[in-house]
Amino acid sequence: MGNRLAWITHEFAIEDVRLCHRFHLHTERPEQKKVKINDIVRTVYRVGTAYPSHGPMWLDIDKSLFESKLPKGKKMLPVYVQSHALHRIEERLDALGKGLGQTYLYYSLEKPVIVKNCEGRKLIEYRYNGFKLGYLVADIIGEILVIRTFLFVTMDSTPEGKILQEALGLEAVDKQYLAIDRLSTFLNSDIADHPDVKAHFVNAGCEDLFNITFDTMEAKEQIETGQFIRAYLEKNRSIAMPIPETMEEAQLQHAFA
């Protein structure tokens, strides 16, 4: 989205009594704006996608999703994204690739699902084919909505990441060290083959990381990560409360922590 959207149109043409197919490639650069975020001027790009034979579809979102006192449908906000968010999607959803990552950014915003984290901040769920992979952090700036960044589902500022942090003592630096802050780790490792390790993530609400599938993804040799995570937890953490056996227990512990 920081470059151009592209789409193709098709038409029939008669040339020398022959019926021909003619395809046209079109591109359009998304609208750019300069906005001030934390006293720094940044460039943001209009969020949209392009459909064959139709062209660009630019996204607006209902302001009442973020301001509950506002009547539904009263005010629509054009949606823009910061390049920082695009980079974080590419980095943390590394198994998707840039194109799919940005496509499902659009789809996630087209029918937004809003949740609150423990600080009371509203986040927008990021989903790939119905699987929740993380959250979009957004702010209303003037008369537009700006997507500031992307959080992988296990990260500290998400509801699931907070449960992992409190139950296992995992801080952001631990998650980076274990590489559990990116999608490829769950797709290419043997975590699912270690039920006790997998249970920590499932109980925190991250079960979609083990259910997601890609029809076109090449099979890769699994990285032996499950035992490494188990050993790291046993060596480095001290548990202040019992490990929850279900998602409901984990949420209950989180509520009274």
PDB file of C-alpha atoms in Angstrom:
ATOM      1  CA  MET A   1       0.000   0.000   0.000  1.00  0.00           C
ATOM      2  CA  GLY A   2       2.984   2.280   0.333  1.00  0.00           C
ATOM      3  CA  ASN A   3       3.613   1.873  -3.399  1.00  0.00           C
ATOM      4  CA  ARG A   4       0.784   1.127  -5.857  1.00  0.00           C
ATOM      5  CA  LEU A   5      -2.334  -0.992  -6.167  1.00  0.00           C
ATOM      6  CA  ALA A   6      -2.651  -2.957  -9.418  1.00  0.00           C
ATOM      7  CA  TRP A   7      -5.586  -4.579 -11.226  1.00  0.00           C
ATOM      8  CA  ILE A   8      -6.417  -5.984 -14.635  1.00  0.00           C
ATOM      9  CA  THR A   9      -9.351  -5.357 -16.971  1.00  0.00           C
ATOM     10  CA  HIS A  10     -10.308  -7.609 -19.874  1.00  0.00           C
ATOM     11  CA  GLU A  11     -12.119  -6.980 -23.141  1.00  0.00           C
ATOM     12  CA  PHE A  12     -12.834  -8.716 -26.420  1.00  0.00           C
ATOM     13  CA  ALA A  13     -11.661  -7.115 -29.650  1.00  0.00           C
ATOM     14  CA  ILE A  14     -12.050  -8.011 -33.333  1.00  0.00           C
ATOM     15  CA  GLU A  15      -8.852  -7.668 -35.324  1.00  0.00           C
ATOM     16  CA  ASP A  16      -8.744  -8.870 -38.947  1.00  0.00           C
ATOM     17  CA  VAL A  17     -11.932 -10.906 -38.429  1.00  0.00           C
ATOM     18  CA  ARG A  18     -10.351 -12.609 -35.422  1.00  0.00           C
ATOM     19  CA  LEU A  19     -11.774 -12.409 -31.942  1.00  0.00           C
ATOM     20  CA  CYS A  20      -8.998 -11.411 -29.554  1.00  0.00           C
ATOM     21  CA  HIS A  21      -8.649 -11.056 -25.822  1.00  0.00           C
ATOM     22  CA  ARG A  22      -7.131  -7.812 -24.658  1.00  0.00           C
ATOM     23  CA  PHE A  23      -5.918  -7.296 -21.084  1.00  0.00           C
ATOM     24  CA  HIS A  24      -5.019  -3.948 -19.559  1.00  0.00           C
ATOM     25  CA  LEU A  25      -2.897  -3.519 -16.454  1.00  0.00           C
ATOM     26  CA  HIS A  26      -3.837  -0.515 -14.304  1.00  0.00           C
ATOM     27  CA  THR A  27      -2.106   0.918 -11.248  1.00  0.00           C
ATOM     28  CA  GLU A  28      -2.971   3.643  -8.796  1.00  0.00           C
ATOM     29  CA  ARG A  29      -0.950   5.106  -5.978  1.00  0.00           C
ATOM     30  CA  PRO A  30      -2.835   5.290  -2.654  1.00  0.00           C
ATOM     31  CA  GLU A  31      -3.445   8.760  -1.274  1.00  0.00           C
ATOM     32  CA  GLN A  32      -0.799   9.916   1.188  1.00  0.00           C
ATOM     33  CA  LYS A  33      -1.117  12.279   4.131  1.00  0.00           C
ATOM     34  CA  LYS A  34       1.252  13.819   6.629  1.00  0.00           C
ATOM     35  CA  VAL A  35       0.050  13.467  10.233  1.00  0.00           C
ATOM     36  CA  LYS A  36       1.646  14.334  13.546  1.00  0.00           C
ATOM     37  CA  ILE A  37       2.042  11.352  15.911  1.00  0.00           C
ATOM     38  CA  ASN A  38       3.784  11.952  19.248  1.00  0.00           C
ATOM     39  CA  ASP A  39       4.998  15.314  17.915  1.00  0.00           C
ATOM     40  CA  ILE A  40       6.637  13.619  14.907  1.00  0.00           C
ATOM     41  CA  VAL A  41       5.316  14.144  11.373  1.00  0.00           C
ATOM     42  CA  ARG A  42       4.767  10.794   9.654  1.00  0.00           C
ATOM     43  CA  THR A  43       3.466   9.650   6.270  1.00  0.00           C
ATOM     44  CA  VAL A  44       0.331   7.498   6.208  1.00  0.00           C
ATOM     45  CA  TYR A  45      -1.292   5.713   3.253  1.00  0.00           C
ATOM     46  CA  ARG A  46      -4.964   5.187   2.445  1.00  0.00           C
ATOM     47  CA  VAL A  47      -6.005   1.570   3.060  1.00  0.00           C
ATOM     48  CA  GLY A  48      -7.582  -0.141   0.079  1.00  0.00           C
ATOM     49  CA  THR A  49      -7.441  -3.068  -2.276  1.00  0.00           C
ATOM     50  CA  ALA A  50      -8.035  -3.482  -6.011  1.00  0.00           C
ATOM     51  CA  TYR A  51     -10.376  -5.946  -7.674  1.00  0.00           C
ATOM     52  CA  PRO A  52     -10.128  -7.161 -11.290  1.00  0.00           C
ATOM     53  CA  SER A  53     -12.345  -5.151 -13.664  1.00  0.00           C
ATOM     54  CA  HIS A  54     -13.364  -2.859 -10.804  1.00  0.00           C
ATOM     55  CA  GLY A  55     -10.303  -1.066  -9.535  1.00  0.00           C
ATOM     56  CA  PRO A  56      -9.491   0.342  -6.098  1.00  0.00           C
ATOM     57  CA  MET A  57     -11.850   0.070  -3.148  1.00  0.00           C
ATOM     58  CA  TRP A  58     -10.908   2.515  -0.388  1.00  0.00           C
ATOM     59  CA  LEU A  59     -11.847   1.721   3.188  1.00  0.00           C
ATOM     60  CA  ASP A  60     -13.893   3.712   5.704  1.00  0.00           C
ATOM     61  CA  ILE A  61     -14.707   2.622   9.263  1.00  0.00           C
ATOM     62  CA  ASP A  62     -17.543   3.561  11.608  1.00  0.00           C
ATOM     63  CA  LYS A  63     -16.335   6.033  14.224  1.00  0.00           C
ATOM     64  CA  SER A  64     -18.889   4.692  16.734  1.00  0.00           C
ATOM     65  CA  LEU A  65     -16.735   1.548  17.109  1.00  0.00           C
ATOM     66  CA  PHE A  66     -14.239   3.739  18.975  1.00  0.00           C
ATOM     67  CA  GLU A  67     -16.603   6.301  20.495  1.00  0.00           C
ATOM     68  CA  SER A  68     -19.568   4.421  21.948  1.00  0.00           C
ATOM     69  CA  LYS A  69     -21.634   7.583  22.553  1.00  0.00           C
ATOM     70  CA  LEU A  70     -21.707   8.303  18.828  1.00  0.00           C
ATOM     71  CA  PRO A  71     -24.733   6.853  16.936  1.00  0.00           C
ATOM     72  CA  LYS A  72     -23.896   3.903  14.684  1.00  0.00           C
ATOM     73  CA  GLY A  73     -23.289   4.969  11.087  1.00  0.00           C
ATOM     74  CA  LYS A  74     -23.316   8.677  11.969  1.00  0.00           C
ATOM     75  CA  LYS A  75     -19.681   9.298  11.067  1.00  0.00           C
ATOM     76  CA  MET A  76     -17.374   7.242   8.841  1.00  0.00           C
ATOM     77  CA  LEU A  77     -13.605   7.668   9.008  1.00  0.00           C
ATOM     78  CA  PRO A  78     -11.242   7.088   6.073  1.00  0.00           C
ATOM     79  CA  VAL A  79      -8.627   4.510   7.120  1.00  0.00           C
ATOM     80  CA  TYR A  80      -4.905   5.102   6.699  1.00  0.00           C
ATOM     81  CA  VAL A  81      -1.906   2.995   7.684  1.00  0.00           C
ATOM     82  CA  GLN A  82       1.547   3.960   8.849  1.00  0.00           C
ATOM     83  CA  SER A  83       4.476   2.307   7.060  1.00  0.00           C
ATOM     84  CA  HIS A  84       5.627   1.096  10.490  1.00  0.00           C
ATOM     85  CA  ALA A  85       2.489  -1.073  10.717  1.00  0.00           C
ATOM     86  CA  LEU A  86       3.107  -2.530   7.248  1.00  0.00           C
ATOM     87  CA  HIS A  87       6.671  -3.424   8.243  1.00  0.00           C
ATOM     88  CA  ARG A  88       5.505  -5.069  11.472  1.00  0.00           C
ATOM     89  CA  ILE A  89       2.915  -7.165   9.620  1.00  0.00           C
ATOM     90  CA  GLU A  90       5.589  -8.350   7.199  1.00  0.00           C
ATOM     91  CA  GLU A  91       8.039  -9.050  10.029  1.00  0.00           C
ATOM     92  CA  ARG A  92       5.713 -10.782  12.499  1.00  0.00           C
ATOM     93  CA  LEU A  93       3.523 -12.609   9.978  1.00  0.00           C
ATOM     94  CA  ASP A  94       6.640 -13.688   8.113  1.00  0.00           C
ATOM     95  CA  ALA A  95       5.004 -16.833   6.713  1.00  0.00           C
ATOM     96  CA  LEU A  96       2.352 -14.818   4.845  1.00  0.00           C
ATOM     97  CA  GLY A  97       4.561 -12.585   2.756  1.00  0.00           C
ATOM     98  CA  LYS A  98       3.974  -8.892   2.042  1.00  0.00           C
ATOM     99  CA  GLY A  99       1.083  -9.326  -0.411  1.00  0.00           C
ATOM    100  CA  LEU A 100      -1.104 -11.630   1.710  1.00  0.00           C
ATOM    101  CA  GLY A 101      -0.268  -9.733   4.875  1.00  0.00           C
ATOM    102  CA  GLN A 102      -1.560  -6.462   3.433  1.00  0.00           C
ATOM    103  CA  THR A 103      -4.563  -8.102   1.755  1.00  0.00           C
ATOM    104  CA  TYR A 104      -5.804  -9.474   5.073  1.00  0.00           C
ATOM    105  CA  LEU A 105      -5.117  -6.139   6.728  1.00  0.00           C
ATOM    106  CA  TYR A 106      -7.831  -4.805   4.417  1.00  0.00           C
ATOM    107  CA  TYR A 107     -10.197  -7.735   5.078  1.00  0.00           C
ATOM    108  CA  SER A 108      -9.706  -7.430   8.857  1.00  0.00           C
ATOM    109  CA  LEU A 109     -10.696  -3.764   8.685  1.00  0.00           C
ATOM    110  CA  GLU A 110     -13.563  -4.330   6.267  1.00  0.00           C
ATOM    111  CA  LYS A 111     -15.569  -6.109   9.011  1.00  0.00           C
ATOM    112  CA  PRO A 112     -13.719  -5.000  12.146  1.00  0.00           C
ATOM    113  CA  VAL A 113     -13.875  -6.873  15.445  1.00  0.00           C
ATOM    114  CA  ILE A 114     -12.942  -4.606  18.366  1.00  0.00           C
ATOM    115  CA  VAL A 115     -11.587  -5.854  21.716  1.00  0.00           C
ATOM    116  CA  LYS A 116     -10.073  -4.148  24.745  1.00  0.00           C
ATOM    117  CA  ASN A 117      -6.752  -5.067  26.295  1.00  0.00           C
ATOM    118  CA  CYS A 118      -6.026  -4.903  30.033  1.00  0.00           C
ATOM    119  CA  GLU A 119      -5.152  -1.197  29.792  1.00  0.00           C
ATOM    120  CA  GLY A 120      -8.571  -0.505  28.276  1.00  0.00           C
ATOM    121  CA  ARG A 121      -7.184   0.298  24.822  1.00  0.00           C
ATOM    122  CA  LYS A 122      -9.316  -0.779  21.876  1.00  0.00           C
ATOM    123  CA  LEU A 123      -7.608  -3.112  19.411  1.00  0.00           C
ATOM    124  CA  ILE A 124      -8.817  -4.429  16.047  1.00  0.00           C
ATOM    125  CA  GLU A 125      -8.467  -8.170  15.490  1.00  0.00           C
ATOM    126  CA  TYR A 126      -6.268  -9.188  12.572  1.00  0.00           C
ATOM    127  CA  ARG A 127      -7.542 -12.413  11.003  1.00  0.00           C
ATOM    128  CA  TYR A 128      -6.319 -14.594   8.172  1.00  0.00           C
ATOM    129  CA  ASN A 129      -9.113 -16.796   6.750  1.00  0.00           C
ATOM    130  CA  GLY A 130     -10.879 -16.597  10.110  1.00  0.00           C
ATOM    131  CA  PHE A 131      -7.776 -17.386  12.187  1.00  0.00           C
ATOM    132  CA  LYS A 132      -6.819 -14.686  14.700  1.00  0.00           C
ATOM    133  CA  LEU A 133      -3.130 -13.858  14.365  1.00  0.00           C
ATOM    134  CA  GLY A 134      -2.899 -10.545  16.176  1.00  0.00           C
ATOM    135  CA  TYR A 135      -4.236  -7.032  16.562  1.00  0.00           C
ATOM    136  CA  LEU A 136      -4.067  -3.668  14.846  1.00  0.00           C
ATOM    137  CA  VAL A 137      -3.437  -0.615  17.023  1.00  0.00           C
ATOM    138  CA  ALA A 138      -5.303   2.429  15.732  1.00  0.00           C
ATOM    139  CA  ASP A 139      -5.845   6.068  16.706  1.00  0.00           C
ATOM    140  CA  ILE A 140      -8.296   8.677  15.491  1.00  0.00           C
ATOM    141  CA  ILE A 141      -6.238  11.636  14.297  1.00  0.00           C
ATOM    142  CA  GLY A 142      -8.360  14.536  13.135  1.00  0.00           C
ATOM    143  CA  GLU A 143     -10.926  13.128  10.715  1.00  0.00           C
ATOM    144  CA  ILE A 144      -9.121   9.880   9.843  1.00  0.00           C
ATOM    145  CA  LEU A 145      -8.296   6.563  11.530  1.00  0.00           C
ATOM    146  CA  VAL A 146      -4.594   5.699  11.471  1.00  0.00           C
ATOM    147  CA  ILE A 147      -3.335   2.124  11.915  1.00  0.00           C
ATOM    148  CA  ARG A 148      -0.243   2.703  14.037  1.00  0.00           C
ATOM    149  CA  THR A 149       1.219  -0.803  14.357  1.00  0.00           C
ATOM    150  CA  PHE A 150       0.534  -4.540  14.379  1.00  0.00           C
ATOM    151  CA  LEU A 151       0.841  -6.765  17.455  1.00  0.00           C
ATOM    152  CA  PHE A 152       1.310 -10.516  17.099  1.00  0.00           C
ATOM    153  CA  VAL A 153      -1.207 -12.383  19.242  1.00  0.00           C
ATOM    154  CA  THR A 154       1.373 -13.478  21.863  1.00  0.00           C
ATOM    155  CA  MET A 155       2.788  -9.998  22.486  1.00  0.00           C
ATOM    156  CA  ASP A 156       2.482  -8.240  25.866  1.00  0.00           C
ATOM    157  CA  SER A 157      -0.122  -5.611  24.948  1.00  0.00           C
ATOM    158  CA  THR A 158      -2.668  -8.166  23.691  1.00  0.00           C
ATOM    159  CA  PRO A 159      -5.194  -9.994  25.930  1.00  0.00           C
ATOM    160  CA  GLU A 160      -3.562 -13.349  25.109  1.00  0.00           C
ATOM    161  CA  GLY A 161      -0.038 -12.017  25.581  1.00  0.00           C
ATOM    162  CA  LYS A 162      -0.948 -10.636  28.995  1.00  0.00           C
ATOM    163  CA  ILE A 163      -2.169 -14.070  30.101  1.00  0.00           C
ATOM    164  CA  LEU A 164       1.107 -15.644  28.923  1.00  0.00           C
ATOM    165  CA  GLN A 165       3.047 -12.959  30.752  1.00  0.00           C
ATOM    166  CA  GLU A 166       1.230 -13.469  34.044  1.00  0.00           C
ATOM    167  CA  ALA A 167       1.009 -17.262  33.910  1.00  0.00           C
ATOM    168  CA  LEU A 168       4.559 -17.976  32.745  1.00  0.00           C
ATOM    169  CA  GLY A 169       6.508 -14.841  33.649  1.00  0.00           C
ATOM    170  CA  LEU A 170       7.385 -14.250  29.997  1.00  0.00           C
ATOM    171  CA  GLU A 171       8.330 -10.650  29.240  1.00  0.00           C
ATOM    172  CA  ALA A 172       8.762  -9.162  25.783  1.00  0.00           C
ATOM    173  CA  VAL A 173      12.483  -9.981  25.725  1.00  0.00           C
ATOM    174  CA  ASP A 174      11.737 -13.642  26.556  1.00  0.00           C
ATOM    175  CA  LYS A 175       9.219 -13.891  23.719  1.00  0.00           C
ATOM    176  CA  GLN A 176      11.727 -12.414  21.303  1.00  0.00           C
ATOM    177  CA  TYR A 177      14.417 -14.827  22.498  1.00  0.00           C
ATOM    178  CA  LEU A 178      12.092 -17.814  22.070  1.00  0.00           C
ATOM    179  CA  ALA A 179      10.855 -16.378  18.727  1.00  0.00           C
ATOM    180  CA  ILE A 180       7.234 -16.869  19.792  1.00  0.00           C
ATOM    181  CA  ASP A 181       6.424 -13.358  18.581  1.00  0.00           C
ATOM    182  CA  ARG A 182       6.199 -14.425  14.934  1.00  0.00           C
ATOM    183  CA  LEU A 183       4.052 -16.788  12.898  1.00  0.00           C
ATOM    184  CA  SER A 184       6.766 -18.929  11.302  1.00  0.00           C
ATOM    185  CA  THR A 185       7.808 -20.331  14.683  1.00  0.00           C
ATOM    186  CA  PHE A 186       4.424 -21.968  15.167  1.00  0.00           C
ATOM    187  CA  LEU A 187       4.199 -23.227  11.582  1.00  0.00           C
ATOM    188  CA  ASN A 188       7.719 -24.624  11.275  1.00  0.00           C
ATOM    189  CA  SER A 189       8.379 -25.963  14.779  1.00  0.00           C
ATOM    190  CA  ASP A 190       7.336 -28.998  16.810  1.00  0.00           C
ATOM    191  CA  ILE A 191       5.551 -27.049  19.575  1.00  0.00           C
ATOM    192  CA  ALA A 192       2.282 -28.811  18.729  1.00  0.00           C
ATOM    193  CA  ASP A 193       3.996 -32.176  19.359  1.00  0.00           C
ATOM    194  CA  HIS A 194       4.632 -31.221  23.001  1.00  0.00           C
ATOM    195  CA  PRO A 195       1.145 -31.125  24.609  1.00  0.00           C
ATOM    196  CA  ASP A 196       2.335 -29.488  27.839  1.00  0.00           C
ATOM    197  CA  VAL A 197       4.051 -26.650  25.957  1.00  0.00           C
ATOM    198  CA  LYS A 198       1.200 -26.254  23.468  1.00  0.00           C
ATOM    199  CA  ALA A 199      -1.290 -26.065  26.360  1.00  0.00           C
ATOM    200  CA  HIS A 200       0.254 -22.800  27.605  1.00  0.00           C
ATOM    201  CA  PHE A 201      -0.615 -21.099  24.303  1.00  0.00           C
ATOM    202  CA  VAL A 202      -4.014 -22.747  23.893  1.00  0.00           C
ATOM    203  CA  ASN A 203      -5.054 -21.796  27.436  1.00  0.00           C
ATOM    204  CA  ALA A 204      -4.057 -18.197  26.728  1.00  0.00           C
ATOM    205  CA  GLY A 205      -6.321 -18.114  23.667  1.00  0.00           C
ATOM    206  CA  CYS A 206      -3.695 -18.626  20.938  1.00  0.00           C
ATOM    207  CA  GLU A 207      -5.081 -21.918  19.608  1.00  0.00           C
ATOM    208  CA  ASP A 208      -5.490 -20.506  16.084  1.00  0.00           C
ATOM    209  CA  LEU A 209      -1.690 -20.569  15.736  1.00  0.00           C
ATOM    210  CA  PHE A 210      -1.921 -24.370  15.687  1.00  0.00           C
ATOM    211  CA  ASN A 211      -5.005 -24.614  13.477  1.00  0.00           C
ATOM    212  CA  ILE A 212      -4.030 -22.309  10.629  1.00  0.00           C
ATOM    213  CA  THR A 213      -3.220 -23.994   7.304  1.00  0.00           C
ATOM    214  CA  PHE A 214      -1.824 -22.851   3.960  1.00  0.00           C
ATOM    215  CA  ASP A 215      -2.703 -24.822   0.848  1.00  0.00           C
ATOM    216  CA  THR A 216       0.263 -23.467  -1.095  1.00  0.00           C
ATOM    217  CA  MET A 217       2.854 -23.585   1.673  1.00  0.00           C
ATOM    218  CA  GLU A 218       5.852 -25.804   1.003  1.00  0.00           C
ATOM    219  CA  ALA A 219       6.557 -28.517   3.556  1.00  0.00           C
ATOM    220  CA  LYS A 220       9.621 -27.728   5.673  1.00  0.00           C
ATOM    221  CA  GLU A 221      11.591 -29.753   8.154  1.00  0.00           C
ATOM    222  CA  GLN A 222      10.340 -28.906  11.626  1.00  0.00           C
ATOM    223  CA  ILE A 223      12.573 -27.009  14.013  1.00  0.00           C
ATOM    224  CA  GLU A 224      12.814 -28.635  17.442  1.00  0.00           C
ATOM    225  CA  THR A 225      11.475 -25.768  19.519  1.00  0.00           C
ATOM    226  CA  GLY A 226       9.077 -27.436  21.977  1.00  0.00           C
ATOM    227  CA  GLN A 227      11.723 -28.938  24.257  1.00  0.00           C
ATOM    228  CA  PHE A 228      13.735 -25.714  24.147  1.00  0.00           C
ATOM    229  CA  ILE A 229      10.743 -23.683  25.344  1.00  0.00           C
ATOM    230  CA  ARG A 230       9.999 -26.233  28.103  1.00  0.00           C
ATOM    231  CA  ALA A 231      13.588 -26.114  29.365  1.00  0.00           C
ATOM    232  CA  TYR A 232      13.619 -22.317  29.248  1.00  0.00           C
ATOM    233  CA  LEU A 233      10.426 -22.092  31.287  1.00  0.00           C
ATOM    234  CA  GLU A 234      11.628 -24.597  33.872  1.00  0.00           C
ATOM    235  CA  LYS A 235      14.934 -22.802  34.301  1.00  0.00           C
ATOM    236  CA  ASN A 236      13.893 -19.168  34.206  1.00  0.00           C
ATOM    237  CA  ARG A 237      10.383 -18.761  35.602  1.00  0.00           C
ATOM    238  CA  SER A 238       8.790 -19.021  39.001  1.00  0.00           C
ATOM    239  CA  ILE A 239       5.018 -19.524  38.883  1.00  0.00           C
ATOM    240  CA  ALA A 240       3.012 -17.466  41.350  1.00  0.00           C
ATOM    241  CA  MET A 241      -0.205 -19.404  40.656  1.00  0.00           C
ATOM    242  CA  PRO A 242      -1.096 -22.805  39.200  1.00  0.00           C
ATOM    243  CA  ILE A 243      -0.928 -23.164  35.434  1.00  0.00           C
ATOM    244  CA  PRO A 244      -4.548 -22.955  34.209  1.00  0.00           C
ATOM    245  CA  GLU A 245      -5.897 -26.039  32.479  1.00  0.00           C
ATOM    246  CA  THR A 246      -8.540 -24.215  30.428  1.00  0.00           C
ATOM    247  CA  MET A 247      -9.002 -20.863  28.727  1.00  0.00           C
ATOM    248  CA  GLU A 248     -11.739 -20.006  31.236  1.00  0.00           C
ATOM    249  CA  GLU A 249      -9.405 -20.602  34.189  1.00  0.00           C
ATOM    250  CA  ALA A 250      -6.711 -18.493  32.542  1.00  0.00           C
ATOM    251  CA  GLN A 251      -9.118 -15.605  32.013  1.00  0.00           C
ATOM    252  CA  LEU A 252     -10.347 -15.913  35.609  1.00  0.00           C
ATOM    253  CA  GLN A 253      -6.790 -15.777  36.956  1.00  0.00           C
ATOM    254  CA  HIS A 254      -6.086 -12.788  34.727  1.00  0.00           C
ATOM    255  CA  ALA A 255      -9.203 -10.968  35.972  1.00  0.00           C
ATOM    256  CA  PHE A 256      -8.211 -11.290  39.636  1.00  0.00           C
ATOM    257  CA  ALA A 257      -4.447 -10.869  39.183  1.00  0.00           C
TER     258      ALA A 257
END
